[in-house]
Amino acid sequence: MRILLVEDTVGLGEAVREQIASEGHAVDWVQRLSEAEAAVSTTCYDLLLLDLLLPDGRGLDLLKRRRKAGDTTPTIILTAL
């Protein structure tokens, strides 16, 4: 399974990435919405793990844009809210 992790908190991002990788999954970790947009435009993901509050915007806005474009990739929201 290929997973995109969108999380700007370094400690949390590292921990989640390590756990996913230890389970045998491929994980790409980005810390900004702009990086996430670039990643989903070039790679097919099986799952998106998405933080809501990022330095350059809101994760929910990214998800809305992806859904409007027809992307049905399963998404799990990770947030401290």
PDB file of N, CA and C in Angstrom:
ATOM      1  N   MET A   1       0.852  -1.173   0.000  1.00  0.00           N
ATOM      2  CA  MET A   1       0.000   0.000   0.000  1.00  0.00           C
ATOM      3  C   MET A   1       0.900   1.238   0.000  1.00  0.00           C
ATOM      4  N   ARG A   2       0.561   2.217  -0.811  1.00  0.00           N
ATOM      5  CA  ARG A   2       1.311   3.476  -0.856  1.00  0.00           C
ATOM      6  C   ARG A   2       0.468   4.552  -0.175  1.00  0.00           C
ATOM      7  N   ILE A   3       1.066   5.225   0.789  1.00  0.00           N
ATOM      8  CA  ILE A   3       0.360   6.179   1.641  1.00  0.00           C
ATOM      9  C   ILE A   3       1.040   7.538   1.569  1.00  0.00           C
ATOM     10  N   LEU A   4       0.227   8.586   1.494  1.00  0.00           N
ATOM     11  CA  LEU A   4       0.742   9.947   1.597  1.00  0.00           C
ATOM     12  C   LEU A   4       0.383  10.484   2.975  1.00  0.00           C
ATOM     13  N   LEU A   5       1.391  10.850   3.732  1.00  0.00           N
ATOM     14  CA  LEU A   5       1.225  11.456   5.051  1.00  0.00           C
ATOM     15  C   LEU A   5       1.469  12.956   4.912  1.00  0.00           C
ATOM     16  N   VAL A   6       0.471  13.747   5.278  1.00  0.00           N
ATOM     17  CA  VAL A   6       0.579  15.206   5.229  1.00  0.00           C
ATOM     18  C   VAL A   6       0.506  15.694   6.674  1.00  0.00           C
ATOM     19  N   GLU A   7       1.655  15.997   7.252  1.00  0.00           N
ATOM     20  CA  GLU A   7       1.760  16.349   8.669  1.00  0.00           C
ATOM     21  C   GLU A   7       2.954  17.270   8.859  1.00  0.00           C
ATOM     22  N   ASP A   8       2.738  18.431   9.488  1.00  0.00           N
ATOM     23  CA  ASP A   8       3.831  19.390   9.648  1.00  0.00           C
ATOM     24  C   ASP A   8       4.579  19.267  10.972  1.00  0.00           C
ATOM     25  N   THR A   9       4.073  18.550  11.938  1.00  0.00           N
ATOM     26  CA  THR A   9       4.759  18.368  13.208  1.00  0.00           C
ATOM     27  C   THR A   9       5.808  17.267  13.041  1.00  0.00           C
ATOM     28  N   VAL A  10       7.072  17.641  13.162  1.00  0.00           N
ATOM     29  CA  VAL A  10       8.162  16.735  12.836  1.00  0.00           C
ATOM     30  C   VAL A  10       8.121  15.448  13.654  1.00  0.00           C
ATOM     31  N   GLY A  11       8.013  15.539  14.962  1.00  0.00           N
ATOM     32  CA  GLY A  11       8.016  14.342  15.809  1.00  0.00           C
ATOM     33  C   GLY A  11       6.885  13.393  15.472  1.00  0.00           C
ATOM     34  N   LEU A  12       5.702  13.928  15.279  1.00  0.00           N
ATOM     35  CA  LEU A  12       4.549  13.104  14.928  1.00  0.00           C
ATOM     36  C   LEU A  12       4.710  12.510  13.542  1.00  0.00           C
ATOM     37  N   GLY A  13       5.159  13.315  12.598  1.00  0.00           N
ATOM     38  CA  GLY A  13       5.364  12.830  11.236  1.00  0.00           C
ATOM     39  C   GLY A  13       6.367  11.694  11.182  1.00  0.00           C
ATOM     40  N   GLU A  14       7.470  11.852  11.902  1.00  0.00           N
ATOM     41  CA  GLU A  14       8.480  10.792  11.932  1.00  0.00           C
ATOM     42  C   GLU A  14       7.928   9.510  12.536  1.00  0.00           C
ATOM     43  N   ALA A  15       7.189   9.633  13.640  1.00  0.00           N
ATOM     44  CA  ALA A  15       6.638   8.458  14.314  1.00  0.00           C
ATOM     45  C   ALA A  15       5.630   7.724  13.434  1.00  0.00           C
ATOM     46  N   VAL A  16       4.746   8.466  12.803  1.00  0.00           N
ATOM     47  CA  VAL A  16       3.742   7.844  11.934  1.00  0.00           C
ATOM     48  C   VAL A  16       4.408   7.200  10.730  1.00  0.00           C
ATOM     49  N   ARG A  17       5.346   7.908  10.122  1.00  0.00           N
ATOM     50  CA  ARG A  17       6.061   7.358   8.964  1.00  0.00           C
ATOM     51  C   ARG A  17       6.786   6.062   9.333  1.00  0.00           C
ATOM     52  N   GLU A  18       7.479   6.058  10.449  1.00  0.00           N
ATOM     53  CA  GLU A  18       8.208   4.861  10.879  1.00  0.00           C
ATOM     54  C   GLU A  18       7.256   3.693  11.128  1.00  0.00           C
ATOM     55  N   GLN A  19       6.127   3.953  11.759  1.00  0.00           N
ATOM     56  CA  GLN A  19       5.162   2.887  12.039  1.00  0.00           C
ATOM     57  C   GLN A  19       4.595   2.309  10.745  1.00  0.00           C
ATOM     58  N   ILE A  20       4.237   3.169   9.826  1.00  0.00           N
ATOM     59  CA  ILE A  20       3.692   2.708   8.546  1.00  0.00           C
ATOM     60  C   ILE A  20       4.731   1.870   7.800  1.00  0.00           C
ATOM     61  N   ALA A  21       5.958   2.369   7.752  1.00  0.00           N
ATOM     62  CA  ALA A  21       7.023   1.648   7.052  1.00  0.00           C
ATOM     63  C   ALA A  21       7.306   0.301   7.715  1.00  0.00           C
ATOM     64  N   SER A  22       7.234   0.239   9.042  1.00  0.00           N
ATOM     65  CA  SER A  22       7.504  -1.023   9.743  1.00  0.00           C
ATOM     66  C   SER A  22       6.448  -2.082   9.444  1.00  0.00           C
ATOM     67  N   GLU A  23       5.291  -1.639   8.993  1.00  0.00           N
ATOM     68  CA  GLU A  23       4.215  -2.560   8.610  1.00  0.00           C
ATOM     69  C   GLU A  23       4.339  -2.982   7.147  1.00  0.00           C
ATOM     70  N   GLY A  24       5.374  -2.494   6.481  1.00  0.00           N
ATOM     71  CA  GLY A  24       5.644  -2.899   5.107  1.00  0.00           C
ATOM     72  C   GLY A  24       5.018  -2.029   4.033  1.00  0.00           C
ATOM     73  N   HIS A  25       4.526  -0.865   4.415  1.00  0.00           N
ATOM     74  CA  HIS A  25       3.895   0.033   3.451  1.00  0.00           C
ATOM     75  C   HIS A  25       4.884   1.108   2.999  1.00  0.00           C
ATOM     76  N   ALA A  26       4.677   1.594   1.787  1.00  0.00           N
ATOM     77  CA  ALA A  26       5.457   2.728   1.291  1.00  0.00           C
ATOM     78  C   ALA A  26       4.770   3.997   1.758  1.00  0.00           C
ATOM     79  N   VAL A  27       5.543   4.914   2.299  1.00  0.00           N
ATOM     80  CA  VAL A  27       4.959   6.163   2.790  1.00  0.00           C
ATOM     81  C   VAL A  27       5.782   7.341   2.303  1.00  0.00           C
ATOM     82  N   ASP A  28       5.080   8.324   1.755  1.00  0.00           N
ATOM     83  CA  ASP A  28       5.680   9.605   1.401  1.00  0.00           C
ATOM     84  C   ASP A  28       5.180  10.611   2.422  1.00  0.00           C
ATOM     85  N   TRP A  29       6.100  11.348   3.026  1.00  0.00           N
ATOM     86  CA  TRP A  29       5.735  12.320   4.059  1.00  0.00           C
ATOM     87  C   TRP A  29       6.035  13.719   3.554  1.00  0.00           C
ATOM     88  N   VAL A  30       5.026  14.583   3.574  1.00  0.00           N
ATOM     89  CA  VAL A  30       5.191  15.992   3.227  1.00  0.00           C
ATOM     90  C   VAL A  30       4.665  16.846   4.370  1.00  0.00           C
ATOM     91  N   GLN A  31       5.137  18.082   4.434  1.00  0.00           N
ATOM     92  CA  GLN A  31       4.785  18.955   5.549  1.00  0.00           C
ATOM     93  C   GLN A  31       3.998  20.192   5.145  1.00  0.00           C
ATOM     94  N   ARG A  32       3.711  20.326   3.865  1.00  0.00           N
ATOM     95  CA  ARG A  32       2.983  21.502   3.388  1.00  0.00           C
ATOM     96  C   ARG A  32       1.925  21.074   2.365  1.00  0.00           C
ATOM     97  N   LEU A  33       0.877  21.870   2.248  1.00  0.00           N
ATOM     98  CA  LEU A  33      -0.169  21.582   1.262  1.00  0.00           C
ATOM     99  C   LEU A  33       0.379  21.625  -0.153  1.00  0.00           C
ATOM    100  N   SER A  34       1.263  22.573  -0.423  1.00  0.00           N
ATOM    101  CA  SER A  34       1.825  22.671  -1.769  1.00  0.00           C
ATOM    102  C   SER A  34       2.572  21.385  -2.132  1.00  0.00           C
ATOM    103  N   GLU A  35       3.281  20.797  -1.187  1.00  0.00           N
ATOM    104  CA  GLU A  35       3.984  19.541  -1.430  1.00  0.00           C
ATOM    105  C   GLU A  35       2.994  18.398  -1.625  1.00  0.00           C
ATOM    106  N   ALA A  36       1.898  18.420  -0.871  1.00  0.00           N
ATOM    107  CA  ALA A  36       0.868  17.388  -1.007  1.00  0.00           C
ATOM    108  C   ALA A  36       0.216  17.462  -2.377  1.00  0.00           C
ATOM    109  N   GLU A  37      -0.081  18.671  -2.832  1.00  0.00           N
ATOM    110  CA  GLU A  37      -0.671  18.856  -4.160  1.00  0.00           C
ATOM    111  C   GLU A  37       0.244  18.281  -5.238  1.00  0.00           C
ATOM    112  N   ALA A  38       1.535  18.570  -5.130  1.00  0.00           N
ATOM    113  CA  ALA A  38       2.495  18.058  -6.102  1.00  0.00           C
ATOM    114  C   ALA A  38       2.553  16.528  -6.044  1.00  0.00           C
ATOM    115  N   ALA A  39       2.528  15.974  -4.848  1.00  0.00           N
ATOM    116  CA  ALA A  39       2.612  14.520  -4.689  1.00  0.00           C
ATOM    117  C   ALA A  39       1.405  13.826  -5.306  1.00  0.00           C
ATOM    118  N   VAL A  40       0.197  14.307  -5.028  1.00  0.00           N
ATOM    119  CA  VAL A  40      -0.992  13.629  -5.560  1.00  0.00           C
ATOM    120  C   VAL A  40      -1.159  13.838  -7.056  1.00  0.00           C
ATOM    121  N   SER A  41      -0.493  14.847  -7.599  1.00  0.00           N
ATOM    122  CA  SER A  41      -0.598  15.065  -9.044  1.00  0.00           C
ATOM    123  C   SER A  41       0.325  14.134  -9.834  1.00  0.00           C
ATOM    124  N   THR A  42       1.303  13.526  -9.149  1.00  0.00           N
ATOM    125  CA  THR A  42       2.258  12.670  -9.850  1.00  0.00           C
ATOM    126  C   THR A  42       2.251  11.214  -9.395  1.00  0.00           C
ATOM    127  N   THR A  43       1.577  10.911  -8.287  1.00  0.00           N
ATOM    128  CA  THR A  43       1.618   9.566  -7.713  1.00  0.00           C
ATOM    129  C   THR A  43       0.212   9.128  -7.321  1.00  0.00           C
ATOM    130  N   CYS A  44      -0.096   7.861  -7.554  1.00  0.00           N
ATOM    131  CA  CYS A  44      -1.373   7.293  -7.108  1.00  0.00           C
ATOM    132  C   CYS A  44      -1.192   6.731  -5.705  1.00  0.00           C
ATOM    133  N   TYR A  45      -1.986   7.183  -4.784  1.00  0.00           N
ATOM    134  CA  TYR A  45      -1.912   6.725  -3.397  1.00  0.00           C
ATOM    135  C   TYR A  45      -3.126   5.865  -3.069  1.00  0.00           C
ATOM    136  N   ASP A  46      -2.909   4.913  -2.172  1.00  0.00           N
ATOM    137  CA  ASP A  46      -3.985   4.058  -1.695  1.00  0.00           C
ATOM    138  C   ASP A  46      -4.684   4.663  -0.486  1.00  0.00           C
ATOM    139  N   LEU A  47      -3.988   5.577   0.196  1.00  0.00           N
ATOM    140  CA  LEU A  47      -4.519   6.202   1.400  1.00  0.00           C
ATOM    141  C   LEU A  47      -3.841   7.539   1.606  1.00  0.00           C
ATOM    142  N   LEU A  48      -4.611   8.499   2.102  1.00  0.00           N
ATOM    143  CA  LEU A  48      -4.104   9.822   2.454  1.00  0.00           C
ATOM    144  C   LEU A  48      -4.327  10.025   3.944  1.00  0.00           C
ATOM    145  N   LEU A  49      -3.246  10.296   4.684  1.00  0.00           N
ATOM    146  CA  LEU A  49      -3.334  10.666   6.096  1.00  0.00           C
ATOM    147  C   LEU A  49      -3.105  12.162   6.159  1.00  0.00           C
ATOM    148  N   LEU A  50      -4.104  12.912   6.565  1.00  0.00           N
ATOM    149  CA  LEU A  50      -4.121  14.356   6.361  1.00  0.00           C
ATOM    150  C   LEU A  50      -4.322  15.133   7.646  1.00  0.00           C
ATOM    151  N   ASP A  51      -3.368  16.009   7.952  1.00  0.00           N
ATOM    152  CA  ASP A  51      -3.501  16.958   9.049  1.00  0.00           C
ATOM    153  C   ASP A  51      -4.372  18.111   8.553  1.00  0.00           C
ATOM    154  N   LEU A  52      -5.109  18.744   9.453  1.00  0.00           N
ATOM    155  CA  LEU A  52      -5.988  19.832   9.035  1.00  0.00           C
ATOM    156  C   LEU A  52      -5.322  21.200   9.046  1.00  0.00           C
ATOM    157  N   LEU A  53      -4.415  21.434   9.990  1.00  0.00           N
ATOM    158  CA  LEU A  53      -3.774  22.747  10.098  1.00  0.00           C
ATOM    159  C   LEU A  53      -2.320  22.636   9.671  1.00  0.00           C
ATOM    160  N   LEU A  54      -2.012  23.248   8.533  1.00  0.00           N
ATOM    161  CA  LEU A  54      -0.666  23.196   7.970  1.00  0.00           C
ATOM    162  C   LEU A  54      -0.152  24.612   7.757  1.00  0.00           C
ATOM    163  N   PRO A  55       1.157  24.793   7.622  1.00  0.00           N
ATOM    164  CA  PRO A  55       1.720  26.148   7.510  1.00  0.00           C
ATOM    165  C   PRO A  55       1.174  26.965   6.340  1.00  0.00           C
ATOM    166  N   ASP A  56       0.804  26.290   5.257  1.00  0.00           N
ATOM    167  CA  ASP A  56       0.348  27.027   4.077  1.00  0.00           C
ATOM    168  C   ASP A  56      -1.129  26.819   3.766  1.00  0.00           C
ATOM    169  N   GLY A  57      -1.905  26.392   4.757  1.00  0.00           N
ATOM    170  CA  GLY A  57      -3.344  26.277   4.532  1.00  0.00           C
ATOM    171  C   GLY A  57      -3.991  25.162   5.331  1.00  0.00           C
ATOM    172  N   ARG A  58      -5.219  24.850   4.937  1.00  0.00           N
ATOM    173  CA  ARG A  58      -6.013  23.860   5.659  1.00  0.00           C
ATOM    174  C   ARG A  58      -6.111  22.569   4.857  1.00  0.00           C
ATOM    175  N   GLY A  59      -5.881  21.455   5.533  1.00  0.00           N
ATOM    176  CA  GLY A  59      -5.963  20.150   4.894  1.00  0.00           C
ATOM    177  C   GLY A  59      -7.335  19.869   4.318  1.00  0.00           C
ATOM    178  N   LEU A  60      -8.378  20.356   4.982  1.00  0.00           N
ATOM    179  CA  LEU A  60      -9.732  20.127   4.500  1.00  0.00           C
ATOM    180  C   LEU A  60      -9.953  20.773   3.134  1.00  0.00           C
ATOM    181  N   ASP A  61      -9.302  21.899   2.888  1.00  0.00           N
ATOM    182  CA  ASP A  61      -9.408  22.540   1.572  1.00  0.00           C
ATOM    183  C   ASP A  61      -8.783  21.656   0.492  1.00  0.00           C
ATOM    184  N   LEU A  62      -7.661  21.036   0.810  1.00  0.00           N
ATOM    185  CA  LEU A  62      -7.033  20.101  -0.128  1.00  0.00           C
ATOM    186  C   LEU A  62      -7.980  18.942  -0.416  1.00  0.00           C
ATOM    187  N   LEU A  63      -8.559  18.384   0.619  1.00  0.00           N
ATOM    188  CA  LEU A  63      -9.476  17.260   0.440  1.00  0.00           C
ATOM    189  C   LEU A  63     -10.683  17.653  -0.410  1.00  0.00           C
ATOM    190  N   LYS A  64     -11.242  18.818  -0.182  1.00  0.00           N
ATOM    191  CA  LYS A  64     -12.386  19.285  -0.977  1.00  0.00           C
ATOM    192  C   LYS A  64     -12.008  19.437  -2.451  1.00  0.00           C
ATOM    193  N   ARG A  65     -10.826  20.000  -2.708  1.00  0.00           N
ATOM    194  CA  ARG A  65     -10.373  20.145  -4.094  1.00  0.00           C
ATOM    195  C   ARG A  65     -10.188  18.777  -4.754  1.00  0.00           C
ATOM    196  N   ARG A  66      -9.607  17.833  -4.022  1.00  0.00           N
ATOM    197  CA  ARG A  66      -9.386  16.493  -4.572  1.00  0.00           C
ATOM    198  C   ARG A  66     -10.718  15.803  -4.867  1.00  0.00           C
ATOM    199  N   ARG A  67     -11.673  15.920  -3.973  1.00  0.00           N
ATOM    200  CA  ARG A  67     -12.989  15.295  -4.195  1.00  0.00           C
ATOM    201  C   ARG A  67     -13.698  15.937  -5.382  1.00  0.00           C
ATOM    202  N   LYS A  68     -13.608  17.259  -5.482  1.00  0.00           N
ATOM    203  CA  LYS A  68     -14.236  17.964  -6.599  1.00  0.00           C
ATOM    204  C   LYS A  68     -13.627  17.516  -7.929  1.00  0.00           C
ATOM    205  N   ALA A  69     -12.333  17.164  -7.919  1.00  0.00           N
ATOM    206  CA  ALA A  69     -11.643  16.702  -9.128  1.00  0.00           C
ATOM    207  C   ALA A  69     -11.909  15.218  -9.403  1.00  0.00           C
ATOM    208  N   GLY A  70     -12.700  14.576  -8.538  1.00  0.00           N
ATOM    209  CA  GLY A  70     -13.057  13.181  -8.761  1.00  0.00           C
ATOM    210  C   GLY A  70     -12.171  12.174  -8.050  1.00  0.00           C
ATOM    211  N   ASP A  71     -11.248  12.633  -7.230  1.00  0.00           N
ATOM    212  CA  ASP A  71     -10.349  11.740  -6.491  1.00  0.00           C
ATOM    213  C   ASP A  71     -11.116  11.105  -5.330  1.00  0.00           C
ATOM    214  N   THR A  72     -11.147   9.788  -5.304  1.00  0.00           N
ATOM    215  CA  THR A  72     -11.870   9.063  -4.253  1.00  0.00           C
ATOM    216  C   THR A  72     -10.923   8.324  -3.300  1.00  0.00           C
ATOM    217  N   THR A  73      -9.656   8.733  -3.281  1.00  0.00           N
ATOM    218  CA  THR A  73      -8.687   8.087  -2.404  1.00  0.00           C
ATOM    219  C   THR A  73      -9.181   8.139  -0.958  1.00  0.00           C
ATOM    220  N   PRO A  74      -9.220   6.985  -0.280  1.00  0.00           N
ATOM    221  CA  PRO A  74      -9.613   6.993   1.140  1.00  0.00           C
ATOM    222  C   PRO A  74      -8.704   7.943   1.935  1.00  0.00           C
ATOM    223  N   THR A  75      -9.313   8.686   2.852  1.00  0.00           N
ATOM    224  CA  THR A  75      -8.569   9.689   3.606  1.00  0.00           C
ATOM    225  C   THR A  75      -8.916   9.582   5.087  1.00  0.00           C
ATOM    226  N   ILE A  76      -7.873   9.635   5.912  1.00  0.00           N
ATOM    227  CA  ILE A  76      -8.034   9.691   7.360  1.00  0.00           C
ATOM    228  C   ILE A  76      -7.493  11.040   7.811  1.00  0.00           C
ATOM    229  N   ILE A  77      -8.310  11.769   8.561  1.00  0.00           N
ATOM    230  CA  ILE A  77      -7.915  13.074   9.079  1.00  0.00           C
ATOM    231  C   ILE A  77      -7.178  12.867  10.406  1.00  0.00           C
ATOM    232  N   LEU A  78      -5.973  13.452  10.499  1.00  0.00           N
ATOM    233  CA  LEU A  78      -5.199  13.468  11.735  1.00  0.00           C
ATOM    234  C   LEU A  78      -5.126  14.909  12.187  1.00  0.00           C
ATOM    235  N   THR A  79      -5.605  15.205  13.384  1.00  0.00           N
ATOM    236  CA  THR A  79      -5.564  16.592  13.835  1.00  0.00           C
ATOM    237  C   THR A  79      -5.580  16.678  15.347  1.00  0.00           C
ATOM    238  N   ALA A  80      -5.034  17.761  15.846  1.00  0.00           N
ATOM    239  CA  ALA A  80      -5.065  18.022  17.278  1.00  0.00           C
ATOM    240  C   ALA A  80      -6.345  18.776  17.663  1.00  0.00           C
ATOM    241  N   LEU A  81      -7.131  19.158  16.687  1.00  0.00           N
ATOM    242  CA  LEU A  81      -8.380  19.906  16.962  1.00  0.00           C
ATOM    243  C   LEU A  81      -9.416  19.028  17.618  1.00  0.00           C
TER     244      LEU A  81
END
